[in-house]
Amino acid sequence: MTAAANPTACLLVIGNEVLSGRTKDANINFLANRLGEIGIPLREVRIIPDVRATIIATVNEVRQKFDHVFTTGGIGPTHDDITSECVAGAFGVPWEPHPEAWARMERHYKPGEFNAARQRMATMPRGATLIDNAISIAPGFTMGNVHVMAGVPRIMQAMFESLAPTLAGGPPIASRAVHADGVMEGRIAEGLAAIQARWPDLDIGSYPYYRMGGGGVALVAKGNDPDAVEEAARAITVLLRAMGSHPVQGEPPA
Amino acid sequence: MTAAANPTACLLVIGNEVLSGRTKDANINFLANRLGEIGIPLREVRIIPDVRATIIATVNEVRQKFDHVFTTGGIGPTHDDITSECVAGAFGVPWEPHPEAWARMERHYKPGEFNAARQRMATMPRGATLIDNAISIAPGFTMGNVHVMAGVPRIMQAMFESLAPTLAGGPPIASRAVHADGVMEGRIAEGLAAIQARWPDLDIGSYPYYRMGGGGVALVAKGNDPDAVEEAARAITVLLRAMGSHPVQGEPPA
């Protein structure tokens, strides 16, 4: 595994709508890529419902196990938005108006429109620091190692980009892909296992792809040591050529 | 919550490629919808890496907490496909050739092509029952309440459809959606909380949507009692009209 030198991340996707199938999550893949880029690889994702006891127990479990926890969803103004008060519950601190969040939102709304429901969005665990929201004002927040963000992808992405520069990442993870049409996993498995054994610190992954008229396999080497990643990619290329195929650098075209 | 009368499901998505961002999961939304349809609502999803200790600990945790556990990924022929042997480890049983799986695969491959790597796909926890694979032969399996399926969406879906008729679902979950352009969540939150309080056995969800030139909010009522769902949907419609909007039945167009 390559993660030893890197801080780790866990993502909690909070919302009944993803579990019921109403909504397709659009945040996992974005965060998986961006967290990899800043050297804080995503090690686990959990999608959990808007249930108080579940949110509190899950936050408390994963904030012990991972260096960073990111949450998406459940910080809007309606009754089913309970992430913020649950994070207060998980940390055992009061859930109270955050002066700076309150001031930003009061400035944003017309007189009389900063109502009780919207005031909930300015109510946070005591000790939270704000995550800016350039799209719709109402901020996210960081509490300890837990980063609480919106579920709407555009807003979540803006929040993440304002947060990312404040996070200390580990060394970047180097990655090389090679693919070859017409190769079946079952024929290269033995040779590939030997390559994995030769570079035990790398992650060597094998991913079949399917398309009209054929398909093949994409092989990916990842790790902190870019030279080892290059060498493993060369060994993979040799293996694929020995199968009579024509390996190509990079991922297969989408 | 509506799930009291229904068996519950947890999905484990097993694979480094989803956590690294290489691959966008395409199975969660399919299973969320199909499990809802057969009355076994999905209550949690975990995406975990191809790490033996993590897979074993997670399988053992969630098979106690949920009525059904579904896994996707990690049952191919390569060295990073370790789901099957980890499920054997979780149940504390030998991982050994499954006679029927072995026979099916031996028939499928040409002489000499049913090699050691492919034989791994016919190796299963002792006591497993097969899940048919109409696409590419190599079966999935059920062990206790854990249903082990492929990660490739087309194969997973074929496996699920062969498995689904054997699962005893609970009562279907009724659902009604109403949406209205131009309505902001912050203005209806109070009225919506009152509707949730009036029908505490229903799940009332509020989901803003965004599009060129505007947006609005979709409100969804779900539960086992179809009459209560209808009544709550009517109350939501009245609430939206009182805001001066023009509510429309159903989800907003995509």
Short mmCIF file of C-alpha atoms in Angstrom, two decimals:
data_model
loop_
_atom_site.label_atom_id
_atom_site.label_comp_id
_atom_site.label_asym_id
_atom_site.label_seq_id
_atom_site.Cartn_x
_atom_site.Cartn_y
_atom_site.Cartn_z
CA MET A 1 0.00 0.00 0.00
CA THR A 2 1.15 3.52 -0.74
CA ALA A 3 -0.63 5.41 1.99
CA ALA A 4 1.83 5.02 4.85
CA ALA A 5 3.47 8.39 4.22
CA ASN A 6 0.25 10.23 3.50
CA PRO A 7 -2.50 11.55 5.75
CA THR A 8 -5.75 9.67 5.14
CA ALA A 9 -9.28 10.82 4.38
CA CYS A 10 -12.76 9.42 4.90
CA LEU A 11 -15.86 10.85 3.23
CA LEU A 12 -19.33 10.71 4.77
CA VAL A 13 -22.14 11.28 2.29
CA ILE A 14 -25.15 12.15 4.45
CA GLY A 15 -28.60 11.89 2.94
CA ASN A 16 -31.59 9.59 2.52
CA GLU A 17 -31.91 10.71 -1.11
CA VAL A 18 -28.73 8.89 -2.18
CA LEU A 19 -29.71 5.69 -0.34
CA SER A 20 -33.23 5.71 -1.81
CA GLY A 21 -31.85 6.11 -5.34
CA ARG A 22 -33.60 9.45 -5.87
CA THR A 23 -30.28 11.25 -6.24
CA LYS A 24 -27.08 10.03 -7.90
CA ASP A 25 -24.12 11.10 -5.81
CA ALA A 26 -21.86 13.45 -7.73
CA ASN A 27 -19.38 14.27 -4.98
CA ILE A 28 -17.49 11.02 -4.35
CA ASN A 29 -15.57 10.99 -7.62
CA PHE A 30 -14.69 14.70 -7.41
CA LEU A 31 -13.32 14.37 -3.88
CA ALA A 32 -11.53 11.08 -4.66
CA ASN A 33 -9.62 12.81 -7.45
CA ARG A 34 -8.94 16.11 -5.67
CA LEU A 35 -7.87 14.43 -2.42
CA GLY A 36 -5.47 12.23 -4.36
CA GLU A 37 -4.03 15.30 -6.06
CA ILE A 38 -3.29 17.04 -2.75
CA GLY A 39 -1.75 13.89 -1.22
CA ILE A 40 -4.57 13.02 1.23
CA PRO A 41 -5.85 9.79 -0.34
CA LEU A 42 -9.46 8.82 0.25
CA ARG A 43 -9.45 5.52 2.15
CA GLU A 44 -13.16 5.00 2.84
CA VAL A 45 -16.56 6.40 1.93
CA ARG A 46 -19.77 5.87 3.85
CA ILE A 47 -23.21 6.87 2.67
CA ILE A 48 -25.52 7.16 5.69
CA PRO A 49 -29.10 8.33 6.27
CA ASP A 50 -30.34 11.52 7.96
CA VAL A 51 -30.64 9.72 11.30
CA ARG A 52 -29.20 11.45 14.35
CA ALA A 53 -27.80 8.41 16.16
CA THR A 54 -26.22 7.05 12.97
CA ILE A 55 -24.55 10.35 12.08
CA ILE A 56 -23.14 10.88 15.57
CA ALA A 57 -21.82 7.33 15.94
CA THR A 58 -20.31 7.35 12.45
CA VAL A 59 -18.60 10.73 12.86
CA ASN A 60 -17.11 9.62 16.17
CA GLU A 61 -15.88 6.35 14.72
CA VAL A 62 -14.24 7.71 11.59
CA ARG A 63 -12.70 10.85 13.09
CA GLN A 64 -10.61 8.50 15.26
CA LYS A 65 -9.63 6.22 12.37
CA PHE A 66 -8.70 8.77 9.68
CA ASP A 67 -6.65 11.97 9.64
CA HIS A 68 -9.40 13.92 7.89
CA VAL A 69 -13.15 13.41 7.62
CA PHE A 70 -15.16 15.25 4.97
CA THR A 71 -18.95 15.33 5.06
CA THR A 72 -21.35 16.31 2.29
CA GLY A 73 -25.04 17.04 2.72
CA GLY A 74 -27.50 17.94 5.43
CA ILE A 75 -26.52 21.57 6.12
CA GLY A 76 -29.47 23.33 4.46
CA PRO A 77 -32.40 25.07 6.23
CA THR A 78 -34.99 22.27 6.30
CA HIS A 79 -35.95 19.83 9.08
CA ASP A 80 -34.04 16.97 7.41
CA ASP A 81 -30.77 18.96 7.51
CA ILE A 82 -29.28 17.75 10.78
CA THR A 83 -25.57 17.28 10.02
CA SER A 84 -24.40 20.41 11.85
CA GLU A 85 -26.23 19.70 15.13
CA CYS A 86 -25.11 16.05 14.96
CA VAL A 87 -21.45 17.09 14.62
CA ALA A 88 -21.93 19.24 17.76
CA GLY A 89 -23.39 16.15 19.43
CA ALA A 90 -20.47 14.01 18.30
CA PHE A 91 -17.97 16.47 19.80
CA GLY A 92 -20.07 17.03 22.92
CA VAL A 93 -20.15 20.82 22.50
CA PRO A 94 -23.06 23.27 22.34
CA TRP A 95 -24.71 24.01 18.98
CA GLU A 96 -24.99 27.78 18.94
CA PRO A 97 -25.03 30.82 16.64
CA HIS A 98 -21.63 31.37 15.02
CA PRO A 99 -21.09 35.16 15.08
CA GLU A 100 -19.21 35.45 11.77
CA ALA A 101 -21.54 33.06 9.90
CA TRP A 102 -24.52 34.92 11.35
CA ALA A 103 -23.11 38.30 10.27
CA ARG A 104 -22.43 37.09 6.71
CA MET A 105 -25.93 35.72 6.29
CA GLU A 106 -27.64 38.70 7.92
CA ARG A 107 -25.84 40.98 5.42
CA HIS A 108 -26.87 38.74 2.51
CA TYR A 109 -30.62 38.55 3.11
CA LYS A 110 -33.14 41.37 2.81
CA PRO A 111 -34.62 42.64 6.10
CA GLY A 112 -37.01 40.03 7.48
CA GLU A 113 -35.74 37.22 5.21
CA PHE A 114 -33.06 35.93 7.59
CA ASN A 115 -35.70 33.80 9.26
CA ALA A 116 -35.49 30.99 11.83
CA ALA A 117 -34.84 28.31 9.19
CA ARG A 118 -31.94 30.25 7.67
CA GLN A 119 -30.58 31.10 11.10
CA ARG A 120 -30.13 27.33 11.60
CA MET A 121 -27.52 27.51 8.82
CA ALA A 122 -25.55 30.02 10.92
CA THR A 123 -25.78 27.75 13.98
CA MET A 124 -22.71 25.55 14.48
CA PRO A 125 -20.77 23.51 17.01
CA ARG A 126 -18.92 25.78 19.45
CA GLY A 127 -15.32 26.15 18.23
CA ALA A 128 -16.05 25.61 14.52
CA THR A 129 -14.02 27.54 11.94
CA LEU A 130 -15.80 28.58 8.76
CA ILE A 131 -15.36 27.17 5.25
CA ASP A 132 -16.22 29.92 2.76
CA ASN A 133 -19.12 29.48 0.37
CA ALA A 134 -18.58 31.67 -2.69
CA ILE A 135 -21.81 30.45 -4.31
CA SER A 136 -24.63 30.85 -1.80
CA ILE A 137 -23.06 32.51 1.30
CA ALA A 138 -24.07 29.99 4.02
CA PRO A 139 -20.66 28.62 5.10
CA GLY A 140 -19.48 25.11 5.86
CA PHE A 141 -17.21 24.56 8.82
CA THR A 142 -14.30 22.59 10.23
CA MET A 143 -14.59 21.08 13.70
CA GLY A 144 -11.42 19.27 14.79
CA ASN A 145 -10.52 17.07 11.80
CA VAL A 146 -14.10 17.03 10.45
CA HIS A 147 -14.85 19.24 7.45
CA VAL A 148 -18.58 19.83 6.95
CA MET A 149 -19.63 20.79 3.42
CA ALA A 150 -22.80 21.20 1.38
CA GLY A 151 -24.29 18.37 -0.70
CA VAL A 152 -25.02 20.43 -3.84
CA PRO A 153 -21.99 19.65 -6.02
CA ARG A 154 -21.30 23.20 -7.20
CA ILE A 155 -21.35 24.53 -3.64
CA MET A 156 -19.38 21.56 -2.26
CA GLN A 157 -16.67 22.09 -4.88
CA ALA A 158 -16.37 25.80 -4.06
CA MET A 159 -16.13 24.95 -0.36
CA PHE A 160 -13.48 22.29 -0.99
CA GLU A 161 -11.34 24.64 -3.07
CA SER A 162 -11.43 27.25 -0.31
CA LEU A 163 -10.51 24.58 2.25
CA ALA A 164 -7.85 22.65 0.31
CA PRO A 165 -4.98 25.19 0.63
CA THR A 166 -5.28 24.98 4.43
CA LEU A 167 -4.77 21.18 4.49
CA ALA A 168 -1.25 19.75 4.80
CA GLY A 169 -1.06 16.95 2.26
CA GLY A 170 1.53 14.21 1.96
CA PRO A 171 3.77 13.47 -1.00
CA PRO A 172 1.90 13.27 -4.31
CA ILE A 173 0.97 9.81 -5.53
CA ALA A 174 2.51 8.91 -8.87
CA SER A 175 0.37 6.89 -11.27
CA ARG A 176 0.95 5.23 -14.66
CA ALA A 177 -1.62 3.37 -16.72
CA VAL A 178 -1.14 1.02 -19.66
CA HIS A 179 -4.00 -0.57 -21.59
CA ALA A 180 -4.30 -3.19 -24.30
CA ASP A 181 -7.28 -4.19 -26.41
CA GLY A 182 -8.10 -7.86 -26.69
CA VAL A 183 -6.30 -8.93 -23.51
CA MET A 184 -8.28 -10.93 -20.95
CA GLU A 185 -7.46 -10.58 -17.26
CA GLY A 186 -7.42 -14.32 -16.78
CA ARG A 187 -4.44 -14.70 -19.13
CA ILE A 188 -2.18 -12.07 -17.54
CA ALA A 189 -3.10 -12.61 -13.88
CA GLU A 190 -0.10 -14.75 -13.07
CA GLY A 191 2.44 -12.40 -14.66
CA LEU A 192 0.78 -9.42 -13.04
CA ALA A 193 0.93 -11.01 -9.59
CA ALA A 194 4.67 -11.45 -10.12
CA ILE A 195 5.00 -7.74 -10.91
CA GLN A 196 3.04 -6.83 -7.79
CA ALA A 197 5.33 -9.11 -5.75
CA ARG A 198 8.41 -7.40 -7.22
CA TRP A 199 7.15 -3.92 -6.18
CA PRO A 200 5.23 -4.62 -2.97
CA ASP A 201 5.07 -0.91 -2.05
CA LEU A 202 3.07 -0.08 -5.18
CA ASP A 203 -0.61 -0.64 -5.81
CA ILE A 204 -0.98 -2.56 -9.07
CA GLY A 205 -4.60 -2.60 -10.24
CA SER A 206 -6.22 -4.50 -13.09
CA TYR A 207 -9.44 -3.15 -14.65
CA PRO A 208 -11.20 -4.80 -17.58
CA TYR A 209 -13.06 -2.54 -19.97
CA TYR A 210 -15.87 -3.36 -22.37
CA ARG A 211 -16.95 -1.67 -25.55
CA MET A 212 -18.70 -2.41 -28.80
CA GLY A 213 -16.67 -4.95 -30.70
CA GLY A 214 -14.26 -5.90 -27.97
CA GLY A 215 -12.56 -4.51 -24.92
CA GLY A 216 -9.40 -5.19 -23.03
CA VAL A 217 -7.68 -4.50 -19.79
CA ALA A 218 -6.22 -1.37 -18.17
CA LEU A 219 -3.38 -1.86 -15.70
CA VAL A 220 -2.47 0.89 -13.26
CA ALA A 221 0.60 1.27 -11.03
CA LYS A 222 0.46 3.81 -8.19
CA GLY A 223 2.80 4.79 -5.42
CA ASN A 224 4.93 7.45 -3.78
CA ASP A 225 8.12 6.46 -5.61
CA PRO A 226 7.85 7.75 -9.19
CA ASP A 227 10.86 5.73 -10.39
CA ALA A 228 9.34 2.49 -9.11
CA VAL A 229 6.04 3.40 -10.78
CA GLU A 230 7.87 3.91 -14.11
CA GLU A 231 9.71 0.61 -13.79
CA ALA A 232 6.54 -1.28 -12.94
CA ALA A 233 4.75 0.31 -15.91
CA ARG A 234 7.58 -0.88 -18.16
CA ALA A 235 7.32 -4.40 -16.75
CA ILE A 236 3.57 -4.34 -17.40
CA THR A 237 4.21 -3.27 -21.00
CA VAL A 238 6.64 -6.16 -21.47
CA LEU A 239 4.09 -8.59 -20.03
CA LEU A 240 1.34 -7.34 -22.37
CA ARG A 241 3.64 -7.59 -25.41
CA ALA A 242 4.50 -11.17 -24.41
CA MET A 243 0.76 -11.93 -24.73
CA GLY A 244 0.94 -10.78 -28.35
CA SER A 245 -0.97 -7.56 -27.71
CA HIS A 246 -0.13 -3.95 -28.50
CA PRO A 247 -0.05 -2.07 -25.20
CA VAL A 248 -0.71 1.68 -25.20
CA GLN A 249 0.34 4.17 -22.52
CA GLY A 250 -2.47 5.73 -20.50
CA GLU A 251 -6.07 4.85 -19.76
CA PRO A 252 -8.29 3.55 -22.57
CA PRO A 253 -10.34 6.28 -24.28
CA ALA A 254 -13.74 6.77 -22.59
CA MET B 1 -38.53 6.42 9.54
CA THR B 2 -40.26 3.96 7.28
CA ALA B 3 -37.94 1.01 7.48
CA ALA B 4 -39.22 -0.67 10.65
CA ALA B 5 -41.36 -3.14 8.71
CA ASN B 6 -38.76 -3.79 6.01
CA PRO B 7 -35.61 -5.88 5.97
CA THR B 8 -32.55 -3.65 5.58
CA ALA B 9 -29.62 -3.71 3.19
CA CYS B 10 -26.03 -2.52 3.27
CA LEU B 11 -23.82 -2.29 0.17
CA LEU B 12 -20.05 -2.71 0.25
CA VAL B 13 -18.29 -1.36 -2.82
CA ILE B 14 -14.87 -3.00 -2.76
CA GLY B 15 -12.10 -1.46 -4.84
CA ASN B 16 -9.16 0.93 -4.74
CA GLU B 17 -10.18 2.28 -8.15
CA VAL B 18 -13.30 4.00 -6.80
CA LEU B 19 -11.42 5.52 -3.86
CA SER B 20 -8.60 6.79 -6.10
CA GLY B 21 -11.11 8.46 -8.44
CA ARG B 22 -10.03 6.33 -11.41
CA THR B 23 -13.47 4.75 -11.69
CA LYS B 24 -16.87 6.33 -11.12
CA ASP B 25 -19.07 3.91 -9.26
CA ALA B 26 -22.09 2.94 -11.35
CA ASN B 27 -23.61 0.35 -9.02
CA ILE B 28 -24.80 2.33 -5.98
CA ASN B 29 -27.67 4.09 -7.72
CA PHE B 30 -28.84 0.93 -9.51
CA LEU B 31 -28.94 -1.07 -6.28
CA ALA B 32 -30.50 1.80 -4.30
CA ASN B 33 -33.40 1.87 -6.75
CA ARG B 34 -33.82 -1.87 -7.19
CA LEU B 35 -33.58 -2.64 -3.47
CA GLY B 36 -36.22 0.01 -2.77
CA GLU B 37 -38.47 -1.57 -5.38
CA ILE B 38 -38.27 -5.01 -3.78
CA GLY B 39 -38.85 -3.61 -0.27
CA ILE B 40 -35.32 -4.09 1.11
CA PRO B 41 -34.25 -0.46 1.47
CA LEU B 42 -30.57 0.38 1.32
CA ARG B 43 -29.57 1.84 4.70
CA GLU B 44 -25.82 2.27 4.30
CA VAL B 45 -23.09 2.08 1.66
CA ARG B 46 -19.38 1.71 2.35
CA ILE B 47 -16.67 2.03 -0.24
CA ILE B 48 -13.55 0.26 1.02
CA PRO B 49 -10.13 -0.61 -0.42
CA ASP B 50 -8.77 -4.00 -1.53
CA VAL B 51 -7.19 -4.56 1.90
CA ARG B 52 -7.74 -7.92 3.54
CA ALA B 53 -8.12 -6.77 7.15
CA THR B 54 -10.49 -3.95 6.15
CA ILE B 55 -12.72 -6.22 4.07
CA ILE B 56 -12.95 -8.91 6.77
CA ALA B 57 -13.67 -6.45 9.60
CA THR B 58 -16.24 -4.55 7.54
CA VAL B 59 -18.08 -7.67 6.35
CA ASN B 60 -18.28 -8.95 9.92
CA GLU B 61 -19.54 -5.63 11.25
CA VAL B 62 -22.25 -5.01 8.68
CA ARG B 63 -23.56 -8.58 8.40
CA GLN B 64 -24.53 -8.26 12.06
CA LYS B 65 -26.14 -4.82 11.65
CA PHE B 66 -28.19 -5.33 8.47
CA ASP B 67 -30.49 -8.08 7.19
CA HIS B 68 -28.70 -8.26 3.84
CA VAL B 69 -25.21 -7.26 2.73
CA PHE B 70 -24.42 -6.90 -0.97
CA THR B 71 -20.84 -6.57 -2.19
CA THR B 72 -19.61 -5.42 -5.59
CA GLY B 73 -16.09 -5.80 -6.91
CA GLY B 74 -12.99 -7.87 -6.30
CA ILE B 75 -14.09 -11.27 -7.66
CA GLY B 76 -12.06 -11.34 -10.90
CA PRO B 77 -8.95 -13.44 -11.60
CA THR B 78 -6.16 -10.97 -10.72
CA HIS B 79 -4.09 -10.59 -7.55
CA ASP B 80 -6.10 -7.56 -6.41
CA ASP B 81 -9.36 -9.57 -6.47
CA ILE B 82 -9.55 -10.75 -2.88
CA THR B 83 -13.22 -10.35 -1.93
CA SER B 84 -14.07 -14.05 -2.08
CA GLU B 85 -11.23 -15.26 0.11
CA CYS B 86 -11.90 -12.40 2.56
CA VAL B 87 -15.55 -13.45 2.89
CA ALA B 88 -14.32 -16.96 3.73
CA GLY B 89 -12.04 -15.36 6.32
CA ALA B 90 -14.92 -13.32 7.74
CA PHE B 91 -17.06 -16.45 8.17
CA GLY B 92 -14.13 -18.54 9.42
CA VAL B 93 -14.63 -21.25 6.81
CA PRO B 94 -12.23 -22.79 4.26
CA TRP B 95 -11.87 -21.16 0.84
CA GLU B 96 -12.06 -24.08 -1.56
CA PRO B 97 -13.11 -25.13 -5.07
CA HIS B 98 -16.89 -24.96 -5.47
CA PRO B 99 -17.81 -28.05 -7.53
CA GLU B 100 -20.69 -26.50 -9.49
CA ALA B 101 -18.84 -23.21 -10.19
CA TRP B 102 -15.79 -25.23 -11.22
CA ALA B 103 -17.85 -27.40 -13.58
CA ARG B 104 -19.52 -24.38 -15.22
CA MET B 105 -16.21 -22.65 -15.86
CA GLU B 106 -14.42 -25.78 -17.02
CA ARG B 107 -17.18 -26.28 -19.61
CA HIS B 108 -16.90 -22.65 -20.72
CA TYR B 109 -13.16 -22.45 -21.39
CA LYS B 110 -11.22 -24.21 -24.12
CA PRO B 111 -8.90 -27.01 -22.97
CA GLY B 112 -5.91 -25.48 -21.17
CA GLU B 113 -7.51 -22.04 -20.74
CA PHE B 114 -9.11 -22.78 -17.37
CA ASN B 115 -5.84 -21.78 -15.73
CA ALA B 116 -4.89 -21.14 -12.10
CA ALA B 117 -6.06 -17.50 -12.18
CA ARG B 118 -9.49 -18.47 -13.54
CA GLN B 119 -9.73 -21.36 -11.09
CA ARG B 120 -9.57 -18.73 -8.33
CA MET B 121 -12.96 -17.48 -9.60
CA ALA B 122 -14.41 -20.95 -8.93
CA THR B 123 -12.92 -20.98 -5.42
CA MET B 124 -15.39 -19.90 -2.73
CA PRO B 125 -16.15 -20.03 0.98
CA ARG B 126 -17.36 -23.50 2.00
CA GLY B 127 -21.18 -23.46 2.06
CA ALA B 128 -21.63 -20.73 -0.54
CA THR B 129 -24.61 -20.95 -2.91
CA LEU B 130 -24.10 -19.66 -6.44
CA ILE B 131 -25.49 -16.46 -8.01
CA ASP B 132 -25.80 -17.05 -11.76
CA ASN B 133 -23.81 -14.93 -14.18
CA ALA B 134 -25.57 -14.89 -17.55
CA ILE B 135 -22.95 -12.57 -19.05
CA SER B 136 -19.52 -14.07 -18.40
CA ILE B 137 -20.17 -17.42 -16.62
CA ALA B 138 -18.05 -16.95 -13.45
CA PRO B 139 -20.73 -16.93 -10.72
CA GLY B 140 -21.17 -14.73 -7.68
CA PHE B 141 -22.30 -16.35 -4.44
CA THR B 142 -24.33 -15.96 -1.28
CA MET B 143 -22.76 -16.83 2.06
CA GLY B 144 -25.15 -16.41 4.98
CA ASN B 145 -26.74 -12.97 4.43
CA VAL B 146 -23.81 -11.72 2.30
CA HIS B 147 -24.35 -11.58 -1.47
CA VAL B 148 -21.08 -11.32 -3.40
CA MET B 149 -21.36 -9.84 -6.90
CA ALA B 150 -19.11 -8.57 -9.67
CA GLY B 151 -18.07 -4.91 -9.97
CA VAL B 152 -18.64 -4.56 -13.72
CA PRO B 153 -22.12 -2.98 -13.85
CA ARG B 154 -23.56 -5.15 -16.63
CA ILE B 155 -22.48 -8.34 -14.84
CA MET B 156 -23.56 -7.06 -11.42
CA GLN B 157 -27.01 -6.21 -12.75
CA ALA B 158 -27.44 -9.66 -14.30
CA MET B 159 -26.36 -11.25 -11.01
CA PHE B 160 -28.73 -9.07 -8.99
CA GLU B 161 -31.70 -9.92 -11.22
CA SER B 162 -31.01 -13.62 -10.82
CA LEU B 163 -30.73 -13.17 -7.04
CA ALA B 164 -33.65 -10.77 -6.42
CA PRO B 165 -36.52 -13.30 -6.78
CA THR B 166 -34.97 -15.38 -3.98
CA LEU B 167 -34.99 -12.48 -1.48
CA ALA B 168 -38.02 -11.93 0.76
CA GLY B 169 -38.72 -8.20 0.64
CA GLY B 170 -40.93 -6.17 2.93
CA PRO B 171 -43.93 -4.04 1.95
CA PRO B 172 -43.23 -1.68 -0.96
CA ILE B 173 -42.37 1.90 -0.08
CA ALA B 174 -44.81 4.44 -1.48
CA SER B 175 -43.35 7.73 -2.70
CA ARG B 176 -44.81 11.00 -3.99
CA ALA B 177 -42.86 14.01 -5.22
CA VAL B 178 -43.98 17.60 -5.78
CA HIS B 179 -41.76 20.35 -7.16
CA ALA B 180 -42.08 24.08 -7.66
CA ASP B 181 -39.86 26.47 -9.58
CA GLY B 182 -38.77 29.65 -7.84
CA VAL B 183 -39.29 28.37 -4.29
CA MET B 184 -36.37 28.65 -1.86
CA GLU B 185 -35.98 26.04 0.86
CA GLY B 186 -35.44 28.72 3.50
CA ARG B 187 -38.96 30.07 2.98
CA ILE B 188 -40.84 26.78 3.30
CA ALA B 189 -38.73 25.11 5.97
CA GLU B 190 -41.03 25.99 8.85
CA GLY B 191 -44.18 24.80 7.09
CA LEU B 192 -42.44 21.64 5.95
CA ALA B 193 -41.27 20.82 9.47
CA ALA B 194 -44.92 21.05 10.56
CA ILE B 195 -45.91 18.56 7.85
CA GLN B 196 -43.14 16.17 8.95
CA ALA B 197 -44.38 16.51 12.55
CA ARG B 198 -47.94 15.69 11.46
CA TRP B 199 -46.80 12.47 9.71
CA PRO B 200 -43.86 11.30 11.85
CA ASP B 201 -43.86 7.82 10.24
CA LEU B 202 -43.10 9.28 6.81
CA ASP B 203 -39.78 10.52 5.47
CA ILE B 204 -40.31 14.03 4.14
CA GLY B 205 -37.26 15.19 2.13
CA SER B 206 -36.47 18.59 0.65
CA TYR B 207 -34.10 18.83 -2.34
CA PRO B 208 -33.23 22.10 -4.05
CA TYR B 209 -32.52 21.96 -7.77
CA TYR B 210 -30.59 24.37 -9.94
CA ARG B 211 -30.76 25.06 -13.63
CA MET B 212 -30.13 27.81 -16.15
CA GLY B 213 -32.39 30.73 -15.32
CA GLY B 214 -33.59 29.58 -11.95
CA GLY B 215 -34.37 26.47 -10.02
CA GLY B 216 -36.65 25.49 -7.21
CA VAL B 217 -37.30 22.79 -4.69
CA ALA B 218 -38.48 19.19 -4.92
CA LEU B 219 -40.28 17.75 -1.91
CA VAL B 220 -40.64 13.99 -1.49
CA ALA B 221 -42.85 12.00 0.91
CA LYS B 222 -42.08 8.31 1.44
CA GLY B 223 -43.48 5.60 3.62
CA ASN B 224 -45.24 2.25 3.92
CA ASP B 225 -48.73 3.80 4.23
CA PRO B 226 -49.79 4.96 0.74
CA ASP B 227 -52.77 6.94 2.08
CA ALA B 228 -50.55 8.90 4.46
CA VAL B 229 -48.10 9.55 1.60
CA GLU B 230 -50.98 10.94 -0.54
CA GLU B 231 -52.22 13.16 2.29
CA ALA B 232 -48.75 14.51 3.01
CA ALA B 233 -48.22 15.23 -0.71
CA ARG B 234 -51.48 17.22 -0.70
CA ALA B 235 -50.38 19.18 2.37
CA ILE B 236 -47.07 19.94 0.63
CA THR B 237 -48.96 21.19 -2.43
CA VAL B 238 -51.07 23.49 -0.24
CA LEU B 239 -47.91 24.81 1.44
CA LEU B 240 -46.26 25.54 -1.91
CA ARG B 241 -49.38 27.32 -3.22
CA ALA B 242 -49.47 29.46 -0.08
CA MET B 243 -45.96 30.67 -1.06
CA GLY B 244 -47.46 31.93 -4.34
CA SER B 245 -45.82 29.19 -6.43
CA HIS B 246 -47.28 26.74 -8.91
CA PRO B 247 -46.49 23.25 -7.61
CA VAL B 248 -46.29 20.37 -10.08
CA GLN B 249 -46.67 16.66 -9.28
CA GLY B 250 -43.56 14.53 -9.69
CA GLU B 251 -39.86 15.21 -9.78
CA PRO B 252 -38.54 18.16 -11.77
CA PRO B 253 -37.48 17.28 -15.34
CA ALA B 254 -33.81 16.28 -15.48
#
